[in-house]
Every structure is written in C-alpha cells, then in structure tokens.
Tab-separated table of C-alpha atoms and ligand atoms in Angstrom:
chain	number	residue	atom	x	y	z
A	1	MET	CA	-13.667	-13.781	5.003
A	2	ILE	CA	-11.095	-13.512	1.909
A	3	ARG	CA	-10.910	-16.538	-0.807
A	4	VAL	CA	-8.518	-16.518	-3.656
A	5	ASP	CA	-9.730	-18.259	-7.050
A	6	PHE	CA	-6.583	-19.189	-8.928
A	7	ALA	CA	-8.630	-20.996	-11.846
A	8	ASN	CA	-7.623	-18.492	-14.716
A	9	ILE	CA	-3.703	-18.970	-14.018
A	10	ASP	CA	-4.371	-22.643	-14.998
A	11	SER	CA	-3.004	-23.826	-17.946
A	12	GLY	CA	-6.544	-25.702	-18.419
A	13	ARG	CA	-7.763	-22.119	-18.818
A	14	VAL	CA	-4.580	-20.293	-20.118
A	15	GLY	CA	-2.723	-22.828	-22.251
A	16	PRO	CA	0.532	-23.962	-20.983
A	17	ASP	CA	2.780	-21.531	-22.290
A	18	ARG	CA	1.493	-19.121	-19.794
A	19	GLY	CA	-0.543	-20.902	-17.261
A	20	VAL	CA	0.753	-23.376	-14.752
A	21	GLU	CA	-1.053	-26.610	-13.489
A	22	TRP	CA	-1.858	-24.811	-10.133
A	23	GLU	CA	-2.531	-27.879	-8.081
A	24	ARG	CA	0.860	-30.059	-9.382
A	25	GLU	CA	2.684	-26.703	-9.041
A	26	LEU	CA	1.746	-26.123	-5.438
A	27	GLU	CA	2.408	-29.481	-4.427
A	28	ALA	CA	5.828	-29.413	-5.828
A	29	ALA	CA	6.458	-26.006	-4.221
A	30	ALA	CA	5.586	-27.030	-0.779
A	31	GLY	CA	8.606	-27.937	0.329
A	32	LYS	CA	10.300	-24.484	-0.773
A	33	LEU	CA	7.240	-22.727	0.662
A	34	GLU	CA	7.466	-24.403	3.961
A	35	GLU	CA	11.056	-23.347	4.171
A	36	ALA	CA	10.138	-20.261	3.850
A	37	ARG	CA	7.616	-19.673	6.184
A	38	LEU	CA	9.707	-21.239	8.784
A	39	ALA	CA	12.500	-18.702	7.828
A	40	LEU	CA	10.031	-16.179	8.074
A	41	LEU	CA	8.613	-17.149	11.411
A	42	ALA	CA	12.035	-17.680	12.859
A	43	ARG	CA	12.925	-14.287	11.904
A	44	GLN	CA	9.888	-12.707	13.173
A	45	ASP	CA	11.228	-11.365	16.717
A	46	ASP	CA	14.698	-10.450	15.246
A	47	PRO	CA	14.745	-6.556	15.372
A	48	GLU	CA	17.292	-6.661	12.417
A	49	ALA	CA	14.880	-8.580	10.203
A	50	MET	CA	12.256	-5.859	10.085
A	51	LEU	CA	9.668	-7.951	10.573
A	52	GLY	CA	7.944	-5.844	13.330
A	53	TRP	CA	4.722	-5.127	11.207
A	54	VAL	CA	3.807	-8.710	11.790
A	55	ARG	CA	3.105	-7.797	15.644
A	56	LEU	CA	1.403	-4.308	14.804
A	57	PRO	CA	-2.270	-6.207	14.439
A	58	GLU	CA	-1.806	-7.326	18.260
A	59	ALA	CA	-1.263	-3.693	19.436
A	60	ASP	CA	-3.808	-1.993	21.647
A	61	PRO	CA	-5.168	1.370	19.399
A	62	GLU	CA	-6.563	2.702	22.369
A	63	LYS	CA	-3.801	5.350	23.017
A	64	ILE	CA	-4.493	6.539	19.199
A	65	ASN	CA	-8.140	6.246	19.725
A	66	ALA	CA	-7.888	8.317	23.179
A	67	TYR	CA	-5.881	11.020	21.262
A	68	VAL	CA	-8.398	11.599	18.542
A	69	ARG	CA	-11.152	11.741	21.069
A	70	ALA	CA	-9.428	14.404	22.898
A	71	ASN	CA	-8.900	16.475	20.152
A	72	SER	CA	-12.620	16.585	18.777
A	73	TRP	CA	-11.916	20.071	17.598
A	74	VAL	CA	-10.213	18.936	14.501
A	75	SER	CA	-12.152	19.371	11.438
A	76	ASP	CA	-9.039	18.666	8.845
A	77	LEU	CA	-5.859	16.666	9.468
A	78	LEU	CA	-3.275	17.628	7.415
A	79	VAL	CA	-1.252	14.676	6.786
A	80	LEU	CA	2.801	15.836	5.922
A	81	GLY	CA	4.577	12.414	4.774
A	82	ILE	CA	5.685	10.492	1.799
A	83	GLY	CA	5.903	6.908	0.334
A	84	GLY	CA	5.258	4.718	2.995
A	85	SER	CA	4.591	7.407	5.506
A	86	ALA	CA	1.449	8.613	3.491
A	87	LEU	CA	0.331	5.792	0.960
A	88	GLY	CA	-1.413	3.413	3.621
A	89	ALA	CA	-3.742	6.049	5.153
A	90	LYS	CA	-4.516	7.367	1.546
A	91	ALA	CA	-5.420	3.970	-0.024
A	92	LEU	CA	-7.688	3.027	2.673
A	93	ALA	CA	-9.578	6.474	3.853
A	94	PRO	CA	-11.701	6.682	0.451
A	95	ALA	CA	-13.072	3.063	1.535
A	96	LEU	CA	-13.526	3.421	5.173
A	97	ALA	CA	-13.479	6.948	6.371
A	98	GLY	CA	-16.505	7.709	8.718
A	99	SER	CA	-17.833	10.833	10.087
A	100	GLY	CA	-14.273	12.055	11.204
A	101	ALA	CA	-12.097	14.839	10.287
A	102	ARG	CA	-11.059	15.577	6.420
A	103	LEU	CA	-7.670	13.938	5.482
A	104	HIS	CA	-5.456	16.075	3.336
A	105	PHE	CA	-2.166	14.477	2.267
A	106	ALA	CA	0.656	16.770	1.293
A	107	ASP	CA	3.069	13.992	-0.397
A	108	ASN	CA	4.811	16.231	-2.923
A	109	VAL	CA	6.634	19.334	-3.129
A	110	GLU	CA	5.252	20.926	-6.000
A	111	PRO	CA	4.415	24.327	-4.697
A	112	GLU	CA	1.055	25.277	-6.218
A	113	PRO	CA	-1.281	22.204	-4.298
A	114	VAL	CA	0.853	23.217	-0.987
A	115	ALA	CA	-0.056	26.637	-1.269
A	116	ALA	CA	-3.618	25.833	-2.446
A	117	LEU	CA	-4.111	23.288	0.536
A	118	LEU	CA	-2.631	26.069	3.143
A	119	ASP	CA	-5.162	28.735	1.414
A	120	LEU	CA	-7.969	26.401	1.863
A	121	LEU	CA	-7.223	24.940	5.515
A	122	ASN	CA	-8.465	26.809	8.575
A	123	PRO	CA	-5.833	26.828	10.952
A	124	GLU	CA	-7.887	26.934	13.942
A	125	THR	CA	-9.515	23.688	13.384
A	126	THR	CA	-6.570	22.132	11.584
A	127	LEU	CA	-3.914	19.447	13.038
A	128	VAL	CA	-0.749	18.707	11.453
A	129	ASN	CA	0.523	15.440	11.315
A	130	VAL	CA	3.817	14.884	10.467
A	131	ILE	CA	4.982	11.379	9.876
A	132	SER	CA	8.589	10.402	9.208
A	133	LYS	CA	10.448	7.782	10.388
A	134	SER	CA	13.862	9.024	9.591
A	135	GLY	CA	13.119	12.478	10.242
A	136	THR	CA	15.551	13.217	7.357
A	137	THR	CA	12.966	13.033	3.990
A	138	ALA	CA	13.479	16.320	2.420
A	139	GLU	CA	10.084	16.496	0.793
A	140	THR	CA	7.923	15.683	4.249
A	141	MET	CA	10.470	18.199	5.998
A	142	ALA	CA	10.189	21.138	3.527
A	143	VAL	CA	6.480	21.113	3.729
A	144	PHE	CA	6.371	20.932	7.762
A	145	LEU	CA	8.746	23.971	7.655
A	146	LEU	CA	6.030	25.754	5.511
A	147	ALA	CA	3.246	24.369	7.904
A	148	LEU	CA	5.279	25.352	11.147
A	149	GLU	CA	5.217	28.896	9.531
A	150	TRP	CA	1.618	29.133	8.539
A	151	LEU	CA	0.490	27.878	12.047
A	152	ARG	CA	2.856	30.146	13.819
A	153	ARG	CA	1.755	33.015	11.879
A	154	ASN	CA	-1.948	32.033	12.225
A	155	LEU	CA	-1.958	31.075	15.820
A	156	GLY	CA	1.180	32.213	17.753
A	157	ASP	CA	2.196	30.035	20.865
A	158	GLU	CA	-1.120	28.187	20.462
A	159	TRP	CA	0.790	26.345	17.480
A	160	ARG	CA	2.150	23.696	19.517
A	161	SER	CA	-1.221	21.997	19.999
A	162	HIS	CA	-1.776	21.767	16.093
A	163	VAL	CA	1.031	19.399	15.419
A	164	VAL	CA	1.373	15.878	16.265
A	165	VAL	CA	4.772	14.032	15.159
A	166	THR	CA	5.016	10.574	14.021
A	167	THR	CA	8.398	9.331	14.068
A	168	ASP	CA	11.147	6.830	15.583
A	169	PRO	CA	11.055	6.501	19.301
A	170	LYS	CA	14.747	7.583	19.362
A	171	LYS	CA	16.382	8.702	16.160
A	172	GLY	CA	16.125	11.835	13.889
A	173	ILE	CA	15.702	15.184	14.435
A	174	LEU	CA	11.691	15.591	14.946
A	175	ARG	CA	11.966	13.500	18.196
A	176	PRO	CA	14.121	16.228	20.198
A	177	PHE	CA	12.019	18.890	18.293
A	178	ALA	CA	8.764	17.614	19.582
A	179	GLU	CA	10.297	17.298	23.303
A	180	LYS	CA	11.494	20.674	23.120
A	181	HIS	CA	8.279	22.248	22.319
A	182	GLY	CA	6.167	19.612	24.053
A	183	LEU	CA	4.351	18.323	21.205
A	184	ALA	CA	2.368	15.230	20.948
A	185	THR	CA	4.045	12.413	19.612
A	186	PHE	CA	3.600	8.765	18.519
A	187	ALA	CA	6.346	6.160	17.489
A	188	VAL	CA	6.940	4.294	14.601
A	189	PRO	CA	8.764	0.927	15.728
A	190	PRO	CA	12.195	0.742	14.653
A	191	ASP	CA	11.575	-2.564	13.237
A	192	VAL	CA	8.809	-1.499	10.934
A	193	GLY	CA	9.828	0.200	7.456
A	194	GLY	CA	7.780	2.612	6.043
A	195	ARG	CA	6.087	0.774	3.547
A	196	PHE	CA	5.045	-1.827	5.866
A	197	SER	CA	3.764	0.702	8.781
A	198	VAL	CA	0.102	1.176	7.647
A	199	PHE	CA	-0.900	-0.660	10.825
A	200	SER	CA	1.521	1.521	13.023
A	201	PRO	CA	0.474	5.254	14.068
A	202	VAL	CA	1.763	5.932	10.650
A	203	GLY	CA	-1.450	4.653	9.118
A	204	LEU	CA	-3.727	4.276	12.147
A	205	LEU	CA	-3.470	8.015	13.852
A	206	PRO	CA	-4.901	9.637	10.444
A	207	LEU	CA	-7.322	6.649	9.866
A	208	ALA	CA	-8.675	7.200	13.094
A	209	PHE	CA	-9.248	10.922	12.643
A	210	ALA	CA	-11.224	10.247	9.763
A	211	GLY	CA	-13.466	7.773	11.722
A	212	VAL	CA	-11.999	4.404	10.659
A	213	ASP	CA	-12.680	1.554	12.895
A	214	LEU	CA	-9.272	0.340	14.171
A	215	ASP	CA	-10.259	-2.538	16.035
A	216	GLY	CA	-11.780	-3.952	12.943
A	217	LEU	CA	-8.940	-3.242	10.849
A	218	LEU	CA	-6.470	-4.788	13.113
A	219	ALA	CA	-8.715	-7.589	13.646
A	220	GLY	CA	-8.606	-8.404	9.796
A	221	ALA	CA	-4.951	-7.943	9.709
A	222	GLY	CA	-4.665	-10.725	12.368
A	223	GLU	CA	-6.796	-12.765	10.119
A	224	ALA	CA	-4.014	-12.554	7.579
A	225	ASN	CA	-1.273	-13.178	10.036
A	226	ALA	CA	-2.863	-16.364	11.053
A	227	SER	CA	-3.328	-17.543	7.478
A	228	ALA	CA	0.450	-16.625	6.594
A	229	ARG	CA	1.393	-18.744	9.633
A	230	ALA	CA	-0.377	-21.618	8.590
A	231	GLU	CA	0.494	-24.658	6.894
A	232	ILE	CA	1.019	-24.176	2.849
A	233	SER	CA	-2.410	-25.746	1.988
A	234	GLU	CA	-4.362	-23.222	4.314
A	235	ASN	CA	-1.691	-20.417	3.891
A	236	LEU	CA	-3.252	-17.722	1.375
A	237	PRO	CA	-0.134	-15.319	1.362
A	238	ALA	CA	2.133	-18.213	0.218
A	239	GLN	CA	0.058	-19.446	-2.420
A	240	THR	CA	-0.325	-15.923	-4.143
A	241	ALA	CA	3.278	-15.328	-3.467
A	242	LEU	CA	3.939	-18.918	-5.417
A	243	ALA	CA	1.353	-17.717	-8.075
A	244	GLN	CA	3.366	-14.452	-8.857
A	245	HIS	CA	6.736	-16.175	-8.626
A	246	LEU	CA	5.516	-18.877	-11.203
A	247	ALA	CA	4.213	-15.944	-13.595
A	248	TRP	CA	7.525	-14.203	-13.233
A	249	ARG	CA	9.447	-17.318	-14.305
A	250	LYS	CA	7.024	-17.939	-17.077
A	251	GLY	CA	7.728	-14.218	-18.683
A	252	GLN	CA	4.778	-12.064	-16.733
A	253	ARG	CA	6.869	-9.938	-15.578
A	254	ILE	CA	4.190	-7.069	-14.826
A	255	SER	CA	1.841	-7.544	-11.767
A	256	VAL	CA	-1.122	-5.604	-12.246
A	257	LEU	CA	-3.125	-5.175	-9.428
A	258	MET	CA	-6.997	-4.260	-10.279
A	259	PRO	CA	-9.793	-3.940	-7.765
A	260	TYR	CA	-13.379	-3.509	-9.040
A	261	SER	CA	-13.841	-0.549	-6.675
A	262	SER	CA	-13.236	3.104	-7.253
A	263	ARG	CA	-13.330	3.410	-3.261
A	264	LEU	CA	-10.273	1.242	-3.598
A	265	SER	CA	-8.620	3.182	-6.660
A	266	LEU	CA	-5.727	4.378	-4.505
A	267	LEU	CA	-4.937	0.941	-3.159
A	268	PRO	CA	-2.918	0.169	-6.312
A	269	ALA	CA	-0.477	2.917	-5.420
A	270	TRP	CA	-0.036	1.383	-2.137
A	271	PHE	CA	0.745	-1.987	-3.604
A	272	VAL	CA	2.940	-0.551	-6.329
A	273	GLN	CA	4.971	0.658	-3.793
A	274	LEU	CA	5.054	-2.164	-1.548
A	275	HIS	CA	6.266	-4.313	-4.325
A	276	ALA	CA	8.342	-2.134	-6.373
A	277	GLU	CA	10.340	-1.130	-3.084
A	278	SER	CA	10.810	-4.450	-1.505
A	279	LEU	CA	11.273	-6.730	-4.773
A	280	GLY	CA	12.985	-4.866	-7.021
A	281	LYS	CA	16.695	-5.674	-6.304
A	282	ALA	CA	19.954	-5.926	-8.100
A	283	TYR	CA	21.396	-8.547	-5.660
A	284	ASP	CA	20.143	-11.727	-3.733
A	285	ARG	CA	21.084	-12.646	-0.365
A	286	HIS	CA	24.335	-13.945	-1.523
A	287	GLY	CA	25.647	-11.093	-3.218
A	288	SER	CA	25.119	-12.433	-6.683
A	289	ARG	CA	23.731	-9.929	-9.176
A	290	VAL	CA	20.059	-10.787	-9.816
A	291	HIS	CA	18.038	-7.540	-10.938
A	292	VAL	CA	14.759	-9.110	-10.284
A	293	GLY	CA	11.285	-7.733	-9.049
A	294	PRO	CA	7.968	-8.090	-10.900
A	295	THR	CA	6.922	-4.450	-12.155
A	296	PRO	CA	3.874	-3.649	-10.214
A	297	LEU	CA	0.985	-1.958	-12.505
A	298	ALA	CA	-2.100	0.049	-10.920
A	299	ALA	CA	-5.234	-0.733	-12.780
A	300	VAL	CA	-8.980	-0.095	-11.624
A	301	GLY	CA	-12.272	-1.722	-12.696
A	302	ALA	CA	-14.359	-1.012	-14.337
A	303	THR	CA	-12.981	2.221	-15.478
A	304	ASP	CA	-9.735	0.493	-16.842
A	305	GLN	CA	-11.681	-1.622	-19.183
A	306	HIS	CA	-12.047	1.383	-21.467
A	307	SER	CA	-8.247	1.953	-21.233
A	308	GLN	CA	-5.528	-0.604	-20.054
A	309	VAL	CA	-7.459	-3.824	-20.852
A	310	GLN	CA	-7.220	-3.406	-24.554
A	311	LEU	CA	-3.342	-3.460	-23.699
A	312	PHE	CA	-3.800	-6.730	-21.165
A	313	ARG	CA	-5.703	-8.729	-23.812
A	314	GLU	CA	-4.021	-7.799	-27.031
A	315	GLY	CA	-0.439	-6.477	-25.811
A	316	PRO	CA	2.566	-8.476	-24.908
A	317	PHE	CA	2.178	-11.504	-23.025
A	318	ASP	CA	3.803	-10.219	-20.087
A	319	LYS	CA	1.191	-9.741	-17.480
A	320	LEU	CA	-0.471	-11.411	-14.418
A	321	VAL	CA	-3.675	-9.600	-13.441
A	322	VAL	CA	-5.017	-9.709	-9.940
A	323	PHE	CA	-8.485	-8.803	-9.687
A	324	VAL	CA	-9.807	-7.713	-6.132
A	325	ARG	CA	-13.919	-8.066	-5.938
A	326	HIS	CA	-16.051	-7.770	-3.099
A	327	ARG	CA	-19.337	-9.950	-2.896
A	328	ALA	CA	-21.743	-7.609	-1.610
A	329	ALA	CA	-22.492	-3.839	-1.906
A	330	ASP	CA	-23.033	-1.894	1.179
A	331	ARG	CA	-25.658	0.169	-0.635
A	332	ASP	CA	-26.841	-0.771	-4.035
A	333	LEU	CA	-28.989	1.163	-6.824
A	334	VAL	CA	-31.509	-0.238	-9.014
A	335	LEU	CA	-31.844	0.867	-12.467
A	336	PRO	CA	-35.019	2.142	-13.652
A	337	ALA	CA	-36.695	1.521	-16.823
A	338	GLU	CA	-37.029	4.319	-19.264
A	339	GLU	CA	-39.369	4.888	-21.927
A	340	GLY	CA	-37.561	5.536	-25.383
A	341	LEU	CA	-34.646	4.022	-24.043
A	342	GLU	CA	-35.413	0.367	-24.730
A	343	ASP	CA	-31.984	-0.774	-25.973
A	344	LEU	CA	-31.174	-0.272	-22.725
A	345	ALA	CA	-33.932	-2.752	-21.503
A	346	TYR	CA	-31.226	-5.446	-20.337
A	347	LEU	CA	-30.297	-3.167	-17.662
A	348	PHE	CA	-33.785	-2.200	-16.429
A	349	GLY	CA	-34.369	-3.615	-13.240
A	350	LYS	CA	-30.879	-4.700	-12.507
A	351	SER	CA	-28.565	-3.161	-9.803
A	352	LEU	CA	-25.069	-1.145	-10.252
A	353	PHE	CA	-23.388	-3.679	-8.248
A	354	GLN	CA	-24.575	-6.486	-10.602
A	355	LEU	CA	-23.243	-4.718	-13.376
A	356	LEU	CA	-19.865	-3.953	-11.992
A	357	SER	CA	-19.896	-7.875	-10.704
A	358	ALA	CA	-20.612	-9.048	-14.228
A	359	GLU	CA	-17.968	-6.468	-15.554
A	360	ALA	CA	-15.118	-8.105	-13.663
A	361	ALA	CA	-16.373	-11.767	-14.321
A	362	ALA	CA	-16.630	-10.625	-18.111
A	363	THR	CA	-13.056	-8.982	-18.067
A	364	ALA	CA	-11.395	-12.148	-16.374
A	365	HIS	CA	-13.028	-14.658	-18.727
A	366	ALA	CA	-12.004	-12.211	-21.749
A	367	LEU	CA	-8.476	-12.301	-20.537
A	368	ALA	CA	-8.567	-15.853	-19.902
A	369	ALA	CA	-9.930	-16.561	-23.605
A	370	ALA	CA	-6.887	-14.261	-24.912
A	371	ARG	CA	-4.563	-17.065	-22.973
A	372	ARG	CA	-3.870	-14.150	-20.112
A	373	PRO	CA	-3.475	-15.327	-16.630
A	374	SER	CA	-5.148	-13.930	-13.991
A	375	TYR	CA	-6.576	-14.820	-10.239
A	376	THR	CA	-9.371	-13.025	-8.176
A	377	ILE	CA	-9.165	-12.193	-4.393
A	378	TYR	CA	-12.645	-12.242	-3.372
A	379	LEU	CA	-13.471	-10.088	-0.157
A	380	ASP	CA	-16.954	-10.686	1.421
A	381	ARG	CA	-17.472	-6.739	1.568
A	382	ILE	CA	-15.310	-3.763	1.760
A	383	ASP	CA	-15.089	-2.938	5.034
A	384	ALA	CA	-12.291	-2.477	7.615
A	385	PHE	CA	-11.952	-5.821	8.737
A	386	HIS	CA	-11.650	-7.207	4.876
A	387	LEU	CA	-9.253	-4.306	4.112
A	388	GLY	CA	-7.110	-4.899	7.142
A	389	TRP	CA	-6.832	-8.493	5.836
A	390	LEU	CA	-6.311	-7.707	2.480
A	391	LEU	CA	-3.346	-5.242	3.075
A	392	GLN	CA	-1.657	-7.528	5.702
A	393	HIS	CA	-2.191	-10.369	2.922
A	394	LEU	CA	-0.323	-8.405	0.497
A	395	MET	CA	2.621	-7.580	3.043
A	396	TRP	CA	3.093	-11.311	3.887
A	397	GLN	CA	3.175	-12.047	0.017
A	398	THR	CA	5.705	-9.657	-0.390
A	399	ALA	CA	7.753	-11.118	2.571
A	400	TYR	CA	7.122	-14.699	0.899
A	401	LEU	CA	8.201	-12.969	-2.488
A	402	GLY	CA	11.333	-12.016	-0.809
A	403	GLU	CA	12.048	-15.698	0.261
A	404	LEU	CA	11.374	-17.211	-3.405
A	405	PHE	CA	13.678	-14.362	-4.806
A	406	ASP	CA	16.019	-14.935	-1.993
A	407	ILE	CA	16.587	-11.484	-1.734
A	408	ASN	CA	16.090	-8.884	1.105
A	409	ALA	CA	12.576	-7.621	0.822
A	410	PHE	CA	13.098	-5.087	3.738
A	411	ASP	CA	15.653	-2.502	2.425
A	412	GLN	CA	15.711	0.055	-0.265
A	413	PRO	CA	19.309	0.837	-1.460
A	414	GLY	CA	17.930	1.894	-4.803
A	415	VAL	CA	16.194	4.963	-3.482
A	416	GLU	CA	18.969	6.166	-1.523
A	417	LEU	CA	21.548	7.522	-3.971
A	418	GLY	CA	18.766	9.632	-5.609
A	419	LYS	CA	18.099	11.398	-1.956
A	420	ARG	CA	21.831	12.204	-1.346
A	421	TYR	CA	21.952	13.725	-4.915
A	422	THR	CA	19.147	15.816	-3.881
A	423	TYR	CA	20.786	16.842	-0.630
A	424	ALA	CA	23.772	17.524	-2.718
A	425	LEU	CA	22.490	19.874	-4.851
A	426	MET	CA	20.507	21.425	-2.267
A	427	GLY	CA	23.701	22.215	-0.730
A	428	ARG	CA	23.481	20.169	2.532
A	429	PRO	CA	26.830	20.183	4.311
A	430	GLY	CA	28.548	16.674	4.111
A	431	TYR	CA	27.422	16.095	0.653
A	432	GLU	CA	30.260	18.452	-1.283
A	433	LYS	CA	32.032	15.313	-2.965
A	434	LEU	CA	28.577	14.306	-4.661
A	435	ALA	CA	27.866	18.131	-5.317
A	436	ALA	CA	31.158	17.928	-7.053
A	437	GLU	CA	30.156	15.007	-9.197
A	438	LEU	CA	27.024	16.663	-10.108
A	439	GLU	CA	28.611	19.640	-11.071
A	440	ALA	CA	31.422	18.028	-13.150
A	441	ALA	CA	28.121	16.129	-14.898
A	442	GLY	CA	26.435	19.277	-15.646
A	443	VAL	CA	23.556	18.191	-13.371
A	444	LYS	CA	21.555	21.525	-12.016
A	445	PRO	CA	18.361	21.612	-10.105
B	1	PA5	O1	9.033	2.341	2.543
B	1	PA5	C1	9.813	3.185	2.722
B	1	PA5	O2	10.946	2.937	3.408
B	1	PA5	C2	9.892	4.687	1.995
B	1	PA5	O3	8.485	4.697	1.252
B	1	PA5	C3	9.684	5.831	3.408
B	1	PA5	O4	8.317	5.432	3.833
B	1	PA5	C4	9.726	6.951	2.517
B	1	PA5	O5	10.950	7.311	2.023
B	1	PA5	C5	9.300	8.153	3.862
B	1	PA5	O6	10.502	7.904	4.766
B	1	PA5	P1	10.556	8.631	6.058
B	1	PA5	O7	9.049	7.994	7.040
B	1	PA5	O8	11.662	8.095	6.881
B	1	PA5	O9	10.022	10.115	5.868
C-alpha cells in the first residue's frame, strides 16, 4: 500500500507564504485535475501520445523470464545504455536484486571505467545487453563496438550467444544488425519513451537477470494505474502533481526527492531524469514561450541530513522536499548496550530502523518548523510490489504535471541539439553544416 501524507505542505504548518490550504486547493483544482485525467485517459491508446508505458504493467513477463531461465550460465550482465535505457534498472536493482546475475552498467564513455569493466568481466560467463531504442545513441554504440570486439577476441564465433539487443521493433540500425547475426532481441514499444520504459524489456530484462520478482513489480505498477485512473479524491498521482504544481506557483521551483533508504539511493537519479526531461520545456502546447519545469534534486536520508539538509532548512525558500519512507524493515538490527558508552544509552535496545524512522520524522518536522514545505510518500515496505507502484506513480505524476503546465511531457527537443553537435564534432556524414558552425565558433572536441 502507498499512502501520501500532505500535512507538511499545509499553511497551518508552514505558514501562508509557502504553504497551501491543501483541502481547499484540492477542491478548487478538482475540475482541472478531472480534465487532465480525462485527457490522459482519452489519449492512452493513441500511439502519437507516447502513453504506451501505461499498458506495460499488463504485459506478461514470461518471455523475459523464460529467456533468463534459458541462459542460466550468465554470471554477469553488462548493460550498455544511457538515460532512460539504464536508469530504471539501475535505480531498482540495489533494492530488489535476488540471487541472480550481477549487473554492470556502462552508461558513460569515460575510457577508464569501461576498460576496468572489460578487464574485470569473464567473457565466458558475461552476457552483453545493448539497450537503445533509437539505435543511434553515440555513447551506447561506442561502448557496444568495444564490447563486440572484446567478445569476438575472446570467444570467436561464440560471441553471438553473448549479446542480447533491446531496441525498437523496426527502426534503427540495431534491429537489422541483430537479424543479420541471429542475435536474441527484445522490443521497446514505439509509443514508450526512454524515461518511461523501465517496465518494458529495457528495465525488466536486466532486473530479471538480477533475480527481481517481475510479477510483483508489474502488479505494483498496476496499482498505480488504478489510482491514476480513479476519481480525483482517490487519485494519488493527480494529487501529488497538484502539490508539485502549487509549490512551483508559490516559488518552490526545486523539487527534492529524498528516500530514507540507501537501497533507494539511485531512485532520485531516475526521478531527476523523468522530471527534468519531461517537464523542462521552452514552449507550451500552443507555441507560447513558457520556460517551465521544476528543477529536480536528488537527496538520500539519513545521509544528507549531514549535508544538504542545512541548505534545505536555512537556504532560499525555493524547495519542496518529498520524503519516501517505508513502514517496516525486512531485517532489523537491535543496538546493544556498551559499558563505558552510557552517553549512548538512549540508543541501547532500540533498533536501526527505529533510528532511521525517527530521523525521517525529525527532519520533516524540523523543515516544517523552519516553514519549509514537504510531503511524505509511505510504502509499507521496500519490495518489488511497492517499488513498481512508486515508479509508475511518479510516471503518472509527470504526465499529470504535463497537463497542468500545458506542455508535451513526452518529447525532449532540448537534448537533441547537443547530440547533433556531438555528431558534427565526431565527423558524422550529414552534419557538415553544424561542423562548420562549430569550427567558426572555435569549438573543438
Ligand atoms: O528518455 C529518453 O528518451 C532518453 O533519456 C533516452 O532514453 C536516451 O537518450 C537513450 O536513448 P536510446 O534508448 O535511443 O539510446
């Protein structure tokens, strides 16, 4: 079960300048949110709307599970992908991985870590999963070229059984390459964008290799779908989107995601991409310049209490903090008494989870006392079901925010130009005009 406690955004707690009268605002926005809900539901089967991620929880993961079972020789999965093609599995694996293969993510082109990975891995028991929807992403393709050469050098013709390709069902260069060499393939549905693809084979295949319970994950995501389709009083994604939108309008332009869990320490990185790439937009749907988008910021409790919380509590009044807490630990540790350390007696006999929970409650209250708004998302526990629910909830929240900002949350025009300049600097044919522009500006690799 997921529940959200909005008490600390209420003006009764944090004052009228930064807080809101939550119940009143919710009632006032009910019409607008209902419009957003109906608009999203009406568009969900339109391939152009890029809402294919809504259907992913209904897909049967058996093909993926069967592939993993058939490849039980895999000790290490080398995942080659970047952005939405890596961040979902990267965020979930530390919390959910069971006794499966070890996952390694090569999501950058810095040579030393890539070389270190190839030195570390045993090609005999490594499967390379190249993930690129477009099949054109320079970073992913560059490391793929190196991995192919590494496999061929070590395994000869056997390399083919050590590569699995996740890409568009038709488009791009990876699909014909896979067909030519008889490689195993999985498809990214065309109407699912990268940052919304964690519950497609993009995220599910690596997670299945790591021993994650895909059925639980998808069942949880299904709960988020049910909530997002429900009427507004029961609709958590619409409500958290409203809280985010109100915060933006009140000048809290930074949206912090702070799970109290080291196992979820990479979840904010996934959220940062989801919100930043979806909501940071220059134009609204009518072509007017708007330059909107809350700046997402990553934090982890309790660690960041000794770092960023100083800024959150005393710095500019520009943040909304969202805590993610779990209600029960799967395994807890009781703190033993120690003679000579009686100053710590307040800890003796308590558990680490009690301390973690107290830290989260204390931080939320300390922020509210300094008139800093926050809300808390509670998960019953950290497991596949609840994380499936949470991630799909955050995707729906993003979709609702797209409606509230009246922007297209499913494109990313701002990242395209940088990609094209990179191609030009690397001498890709067809980019000569941009190369000339860069040369004139004195830009060099
Ligand atoms: O969310 C997105 O669309 C991006 O982050 C992409 O996932 C990223 O650019 C990688 O793209 P591709 O899967 O085409 O290699």
